[in-house]
Each structure stands twice: as C-alpha cells, then as structure tokens.
C-alpha cells in the first residue's frame, strides 16, 4: 500500500468506535440506573449488549460521547473497561451480514463478539464487531465495498 492509499484509509477509518464494558451488580434496575446517569450527562446510548451471570452483569455499551462517559465512570467509581470496535454498515442486513462475515473468514480473522447498534444512520443497519485485528478487518471490509463507521459518525 502506498502513502496515498494509507492516508485515504486512515481518513475513512477515523477514530474507532469505543465500547465500554461496565460491570453492574445483578439486581433489578441496575442497568436502568447506568442509562439514566448517561442521559443526565446528555450522552446517548447507541449500542447495548448485556451478558448476565449469577453475580454480575457486563453491559457492553456504545455511546455518543466516550470522553464524557470515561470521566463520569471514574468520578462515580463505576468499574469499566474499554475496547475499540470495528463498526460496519450493512446496506441489506441479511444478505450483507453473510458477505461481511465471509470476508472476515477469508482473511482468517476471528470475531470475538458482535451485536447490532440501536442507531440506524440513513436507515441502514450497523454491526459492531470485536475482531482479532481491527486494522486488517477494516482494510478487508473496505476492499469488499463495505462502509466503516467511526466514532465521529456516531457522535453527530
């Protein structure tokens, strides 16, 4: 890849979408209290995936303003971790999903987890992916004609 292609790809990719993995007690209303806290800070929840166990729940959350959320969670003592995601637009959700996953398989990339986002810019489905190598995944998906969505796209 030459310098111009690398610069074009960096421009297309932008800042990767940040996911917060929030550790929440497994009790009624705990997730709602996190969502309300974010709403009070004028932060929108754009994606959500919940993984429950007997003792603790891990809520994977994509938000409109990750900087504010990181600061807020630190101030409130809410335990969390972050992961950068690859978010891909699926123009025709069912047909595009197979093509997207086939492209990642052909590149021998493992999908650690995936979930749809709640927001649908331009009426198109968005899929959040955690993959072994986000750089390679982004490059492969772009070459296959997919559009990648970055944090700035979601924060508008």
PDB file of C-alpha atoms in Angstrom:
ATOM      1  CA  UNK A   1       0.000   0.000   0.000  1.00  0.00           C
ATOM      2  CA  UNK A   2       1.452   3.366  -0.972  1.00  0.00           C
ATOM      3  CA  UNK A   3       1.370   6.531   1.151  1.00  0.00           C
ATOM      4  CA  UNK A   4      -1.715   7.971  -0.595  1.00  0.00           C
ATOM      5  CA  UNK A   5      -3.694   4.755  -0.023  1.00  0.00           C
ATOM      6  CA  UNK A   6      -2.653   4.683   3.650  1.00  0.00           C
ATOM      7  CA  UNK A   7      -3.734   8.313   4.141  1.00  0.00           C
ATOM      8  CA  UNK A   8      -7.066   7.660   2.384  1.00  0.00           C
ATOM      9  CA  UNK A   9      -7.699   4.603   4.549  1.00  0.00           C
ATOM     10  CA  UNK A  10      -6.843   6.496   7.748  1.00  0.00           C
ATOM     11  CA  UNK A  11      -9.286   9.230   6.718  1.00  0.00           C
ATOM     12  CA  UNK A  12     -12.031   6.685   6.049  1.00  0.00           C
ATOM     13  CA  UNK A  13     -11.449   4.833   9.296  1.00  0.00           C
ATOM     14  CA  UNK A  14     -11.278   7.887  11.562  1.00  0.00           C
ATOM     15  CA  UNK A  15     -11.404   7.332  15.293  1.00  0.00           C
ATOM     16  CA  UNK A  16     -12.598   3.817  16.068  1.00  0.00           C
ATOM     17  CA  UNK A  17     -15.835   3.347  17.950  1.00  0.00           C
ATOM     18  CA  UNK A  18     -15.273   2.849  21.678  1.00  0.00           C
ATOM     19  CA  UNK A  19     -17.220   0.271  23.653  1.00  0.00           C
ATOM     20  CA  UNK A  20     -17.495   0.446  27.431  1.00  0.00           C
ATOM     21  CA  UNK A  21     -17.763  -2.844  29.297  1.00  0.00           C
ATOM     22  CA  UNK A  22     -19.499  -1.830  32.502  1.00  0.00           C
ATOM     23  CA  UNK A  23     -19.624  -4.167  35.477  1.00  0.00           C
ATOM     24  CA  UNK A  24     -23.061  -3.906  37.077  1.00  0.00           C
ATOM     25  CA  UNK A  25     -24.484  -5.754  40.065  1.00  0.00           C
ATOM     26  CA  UNK A  26     -27.058  -8.326  39.075  1.00  0.00           C
ATOM     27  CA  UNK A  27     -30.086  -6.600  40.603  1.00  0.00           C
ATOM     28  CA  UNK A  28     -33.318  -5.086  39.350  1.00  0.00           C
ATOM     29  CA  UNK A  29     -32.857  -1.561  37.973  1.00  0.00           C
ATOM     30  CA  UNK A  30     -29.034  -1.577  37.889  1.00  0.00           C
ATOM     31  CA  UNK A  31     -28.826  -1.187  34.112  1.00  0.00           C
ATOM     32  CA  UNK A  32     -31.508   1.491  34.151  1.00  0.00           C
ATOM     33  CA  UNK A  33     -29.502   3.497  36.691  1.00  0.00           C
ATOM     34  CA  UNK A  34     -26.481   3.471  34.326  1.00  0.00           C
ATOM     35  CA  UNK A  35     -28.638   4.565  31.377  1.00  0.00           C
ATOM     36  CA  UNK A  36     -30.202   7.354  33.457  1.00  0.00           C
ATOM     37  CA  UNK A  37     -26.774   8.517  34.617  1.00  0.00           C
ATOM     38  CA  UNK A  38     -25.652   8.773  30.986  1.00  0.00           C
ATOM     39  CA  UNK A  39     -28.859  10.557  29.958  1.00  0.00           C
ATOM     40  CA  UNK A  40     -28.360  13.135  32.752  1.00  0.00           C
ATOM     41  CA  UNK A  41     -24.904  13.820  31.260  1.00  0.00           C
ATOM     42  CA  UNK A  42     -26.525  14.293  27.804  1.00  0.00           C
ATOM     43  CA  UNK A  43     -24.956  11.093  26.491  1.00  0.00           C
ATOM     44  CA  UNK A  44     -26.968   8.788  24.252  1.00  0.00           C
ATOM     45  CA  UNK A  45     -26.653   5.004  24.368  1.00  0.00           C
ATOM     46  CA  UNK A  46     -26.181   3.933  20.741  1.00  0.00           C
ATOM     47  CA  UNK A  47     -25.467   0.251  21.263  1.00  0.00           C
ATOM     48  CA  UNK A  48     -26.090  -2.236  24.022  1.00  0.00           C
ATOM     49  CA  UNK A  49     -25.326  -5.879  24.665  1.00  0.00           C
ATOM     50  CA  UNK A  50     -25.895  -7.440  28.090  1.00  0.00           C
ATOM     51  CA  UNK A  51     -24.130 -10.548  29.396  1.00  0.00           C
ATOM     52  CA  UNK A  52     -25.621 -11.795  32.621  1.00  0.00           C
ATOM     53  CA  UNK A  53     -24.355 -14.209  35.259  1.00  0.00           C
ATOM     54  CA  UNK A  54     -25.464 -15.019  38.782  1.00  0.00           C
ATOM     55  CA  UNK A  55     -23.312 -12.383  40.499  1.00  0.00           C
ATOM     56  CA  UNK A  56     -22.538  -9.723  37.948  1.00  0.00           C
ATOM     57  CA  UNK A  57     -23.738  -8.352  34.658  1.00  0.00           C
ATOM     58  CA  UNK A  58     -21.443  -6.983  31.990  1.00  0.00           C
ATOM     59  CA  UNK A  59     -23.131  -4.352  29.864  1.00  0.00           C
ATOM     60  CA  UNK A  60     -21.332  -3.572  26.620  1.00  0.00           C
ATOM     61  CA  UNK A  61     -22.291  -0.012  25.732  1.00  0.00           C
ATOM     62  CA  UNK A  62     -21.526   2.220  22.745  1.00  0.00           C
ATOM     63  CA  UNK A  63     -22.198   5.894  23.455  1.00  0.00           C
ATOM     64  CA  UNK A  64     -22.323   9.232  21.680  1.00  0.00           C
ATOM     65  CA  UNK A  65     -19.594  10.814  23.840  1.00  0.00           C
ATOM     66  CA  UNK A  66     -16.944   8.364  25.119  1.00  0.00           C
ATOM     67  CA  UNK A  67     -14.762  11.058  26.713  1.00  0.00           C
ATOM     68  CA  UNK A  68     -17.587  12.250  28.955  1.00  0.00           C
ATOM     69  CA  UNK A  69     -18.534   8.682  29.879  1.00  0.00           C
ATOM     70  CA  UNK A  70     -14.968   7.748  30.841  1.00  0.00           C
ATOM     71  CA  UNK A  71     -14.735  10.770  33.123  1.00  0.00           C
ATOM     72  CA  UNK A  72     -18.194  10.156  34.566  1.00  0.00           C
ATOM     73  CA  UNK A  73     -17.490   6.497  35.352  1.00  0.00           C
ATOM     74  CA  UNK A  74     -14.224   7.420  37.078  1.00  0.00           C
ATOM     75  CA  UNK A  75     -15.935  10.142  39.143  1.00  0.00           C
ATOM     76  CA  UNK A  76     -18.752   7.783  40.176  1.00  0.00           C
ATOM     77  CA  UNK A  77     -16.456   4.820  40.865  1.00  0.00           C
ATOM     78  CA  UNK A  78     -18.158   2.639  38.265  1.00  0.00           C
ATOM     79  CA  UNK A  79     -15.838  -0.178  37.164  1.00  0.00           C
ATOM     80  CA  UNK A  80     -15.411  -0.434  33.399  1.00  0.00           C
ATOM     81  CA  UNK A  81     -13.079  -1.374  30.586  1.00  0.00           C
ATOM     82  CA  UNK A  82     -12.902  -0.155  27.005  1.00  0.00           C
ATOM     83  CA  UNK A  83     -12.442  -1.860  23.656  1.00  0.00           C
ATOM     84  CA  UNK A  84     -12.192  -0.359  20.195  1.00  0.00           C
ATOM     85  CA  UNK A  85     -14.704  -1.836  17.776  1.00  0.00           C
ATOM     86  CA  UNK A  86     -14.952  -2.161  14.031  1.00  0.00           C
ATOM     87  CA  UNK A  87     -18.413  -0.919  13.035  1.00  0.00           C
ATOM     88  CA  UNK A  88     -19.641  -1.787   9.575  1.00  0.00           C
ATOM     89  CA  UNK A  89     -22.724  -0.589   7.724  1.00  0.00           C
ATOM     90  CA  UNK A  90     -24.886  -3.363   6.306  1.00  0.00           C
ATOM     91  CA  UNK A  91     -26.909  -1.948   3.400  1.00  0.00           C
ATOM     92  CA  UNK A  92     -29.084  -5.064   3.110  1.00  0.00           C
ATOM     93  CA  UNK A  93     -28.886  -6.525   6.603  1.00  0.00           C
ATOM     94  CA  UNK A  94     -29.460 -10.232   5.952  1.00  0.00           C
ATOM     95  CA  UNK A  95     -27.526 -10.501   2.671  1.00  0.00           C
ATOM     96  CA  UNK A  96     -24.747  -8.151   3.787  1.00  0.00           C
ATOM     97  CA  UNK A  97     -24.174  -9.980   7.060  1.00  0.00           C
ATOM     98  CA  UNK A  98     -23.100 -13.145   5.283  1.00  0.00           C
ATOM     99  CA  UNK A  99     -20.814 -11.231   2.930  1.00  0.00           C
ATOM    100  CA  UNK A 100     -19.253  -9.338   5.828  1.00  0.00           C
ATOM    101  CA  UNK A 101     -18.565 -12.499   7.822  1.00  0.00           C
ATOM    102  CA  UNK A 102     -17.283 -14.323   4.728  1.00  0.00           C
ATOM    103  CA  UNK A 103     -14.786 -11.513   4.089  1.00  0.00           C
ATOM    104  CA  UNK A 104     -13.514 -11.751   7.659  1.00  0.00           C
ATOM    105  CA  UNK A 105     -13.287 -15.537   7.415  1.00  0.00           C
ATOM    106  CA  UNK A 106     -11.327 -15.321   4.172  1.00  0.00           C
ATOM    107  CA  UNK A 107      -8.868 -13.027   5.975  1.00  0.00           C
ATOM    108  CA  UNK A 108      -8.738 -15.621   8.789  1.00  0.00           C
ATOM    109  CA  UNK A 109      -9.942 -13.109  11.364  1.00  0.00           C
ATOM    110  CA  UNK A 110     -11.738 -14.284  14.470  1.00  0.00           C
ATOM    111  CA  UNK A 111     -14.883 -12.444  15.560  1.00  0.00           C
ATOM    112  CA  UNK A 112     -14.770 -12.277  19.362  1.00  0.00           C
ATOM    113  CA  UNK A 113     -18.275 -10.852  19.634  1.00  0.00           C
ATOM    114  CA  UNK A 114     -20.735  -8.849  17.567  1.00  0.00           C
ATOM    115  CA  UNK A 115     -24.017  -7.030  18.117  1.00  0.00           C
ATOM    116  CA  UNK A 116     -26.197  -4.554  16.208  1.00  0.00           C
ATOM    117  CA  UNK A 117     -26.267  -0.901  17.207  1.00  0.00           C
ATOM    118  CA  UNK A 118     -29.506   0.841  18.148  1.00  0.00           C
ATOM    119  CA  UNK A 119     -28.920   3.743  15.773  1.00  0.00           C
ATOM    120  CA  UNK A 120     -29.541   3.426  12.020  1.00  0.00           C
ATOM    121  CA  UNK A 121     -27.939   6.318  10.104  1.00  0.00           C
ATOM    122  CA  UNK A 122     -29.519   6.638   6.667  1.00  0.00           C
ATOM    123  CA  UNK A 123     -31.805   3.709   7.575  1.00  0.00           C
ATOM    124  CA  UNK A 124     -29.007   1.155   7.294  1.00  0.00           C
ATOM    125  CA  UNK A 125     -28.150  -1.449   9.926  1.00  0.00           C
ATOM    126  CA  UNK A 126     -24.865  -1.159  11.792  1.00  0.00           C
ATOM    127  CA  UNK A 127     -22.929  -4.112  13.180  1.00  0.00           C
ATOM    128  CA  UNK A 128     -20.346  -3.650  15.949  1.00  0.00           C
ATOM    129  CA  UNK A 129     -17.549  -6.220  15.775  1.00  0.00           C
ATOM    130  CA  UNK A 130     -14.703  -7.096  18.066  1.00  0.00           C
ATOM    131  CA  UNK A 131     -12.088  -8.826  15.925  1.00  0.00           C
ATOM    132  CA  UNK A 132      -8.537 -10.110  16.384  1.00  0.00           C
ATOM    133  CA  UNK A 133      -7.005  -7.407  14.189  1.00  0.00           C
ATOM    134  CA  UNK A 134      -9.163  -4.291  13.640  1.00  0.00           C
ATOM    135  CA  UNK A 135      -6.735  -2.772  11.124  1.00  0.00           C
ATOM    136  CA  UNK A 136      -6.835  -5.815   8.864  1.00  0.00           C
ATOM    137  CA  UNK A 137     -10.598  -6.175   9.316  1.00  0.00           C
ATOM    138  CA  UNK A 138     -11.174  -2.561   8.330  1.00  0.00           C
ATOM    139  CA  UNK A 139      -8.953  -2.865   5.285  1.00  0.00           C
ATOM    140  CA  UNK A 140     -10.632  -6.095   4.135  1.00  0.00           C
ATOM    141  CA  UNK A 141     -14.145  -4.751   4.641  1.00  0.00           C
ATOM    142  CA  UNK A 142     -13.320  -1.563   2.725  1.00  0.00           C
ATOM    143  CA  UNK A 143     -11.891  -3.602  -0.158  1.00  0.00           C
ATOM    144  CA  UNK A 144     -15.097  -5.662  -0.215  1.00  0.00           C
ATOM    145  CA  UNK A 145     -17.157  -2.482  -0.627  1.00  0.00           C
ATOM    146  CA  UNK A 146     -18.415  -2.056   2.921  1.00  0.00           C
ATOM    147  CA  UNK A 147     -18.589   1.330   4.612  1.00  0.00           C
ATOM    148  CA  UNK A 148     -16.986   1.602   8.038  1.00  0.00           C
ATOM    149  CA  UNK A 149     -18.472   3.877  10.658  1.00  0.00           C
ATOM    150  CA  UNK A 150     -16.227   5.746  13.077  1.00  0.00           C
ATOM    151  CA  UNK A 151     -16.895   7.412  16.428  1.00  0.00           C
ATOM    152  CA  UNK A 152     -17.346  10.830  14.800  1.00  0.00           C
ATOM    153  CA  UNK A 153     -20.118   9.426  12.584  1.00  0.00           C
ATOM    154  CA  UNK A 154     -21.981   8.194  15.667  1.00  0.00           C
ATOM    155  CA  UNK A 155     -21.364  11.301  17.758  1.00  0.00           C
ATOM    156  CA  UNK A 156     -23.100  13.699  15.384  1.00  0.00           C
TER     157      UNK A 156
END
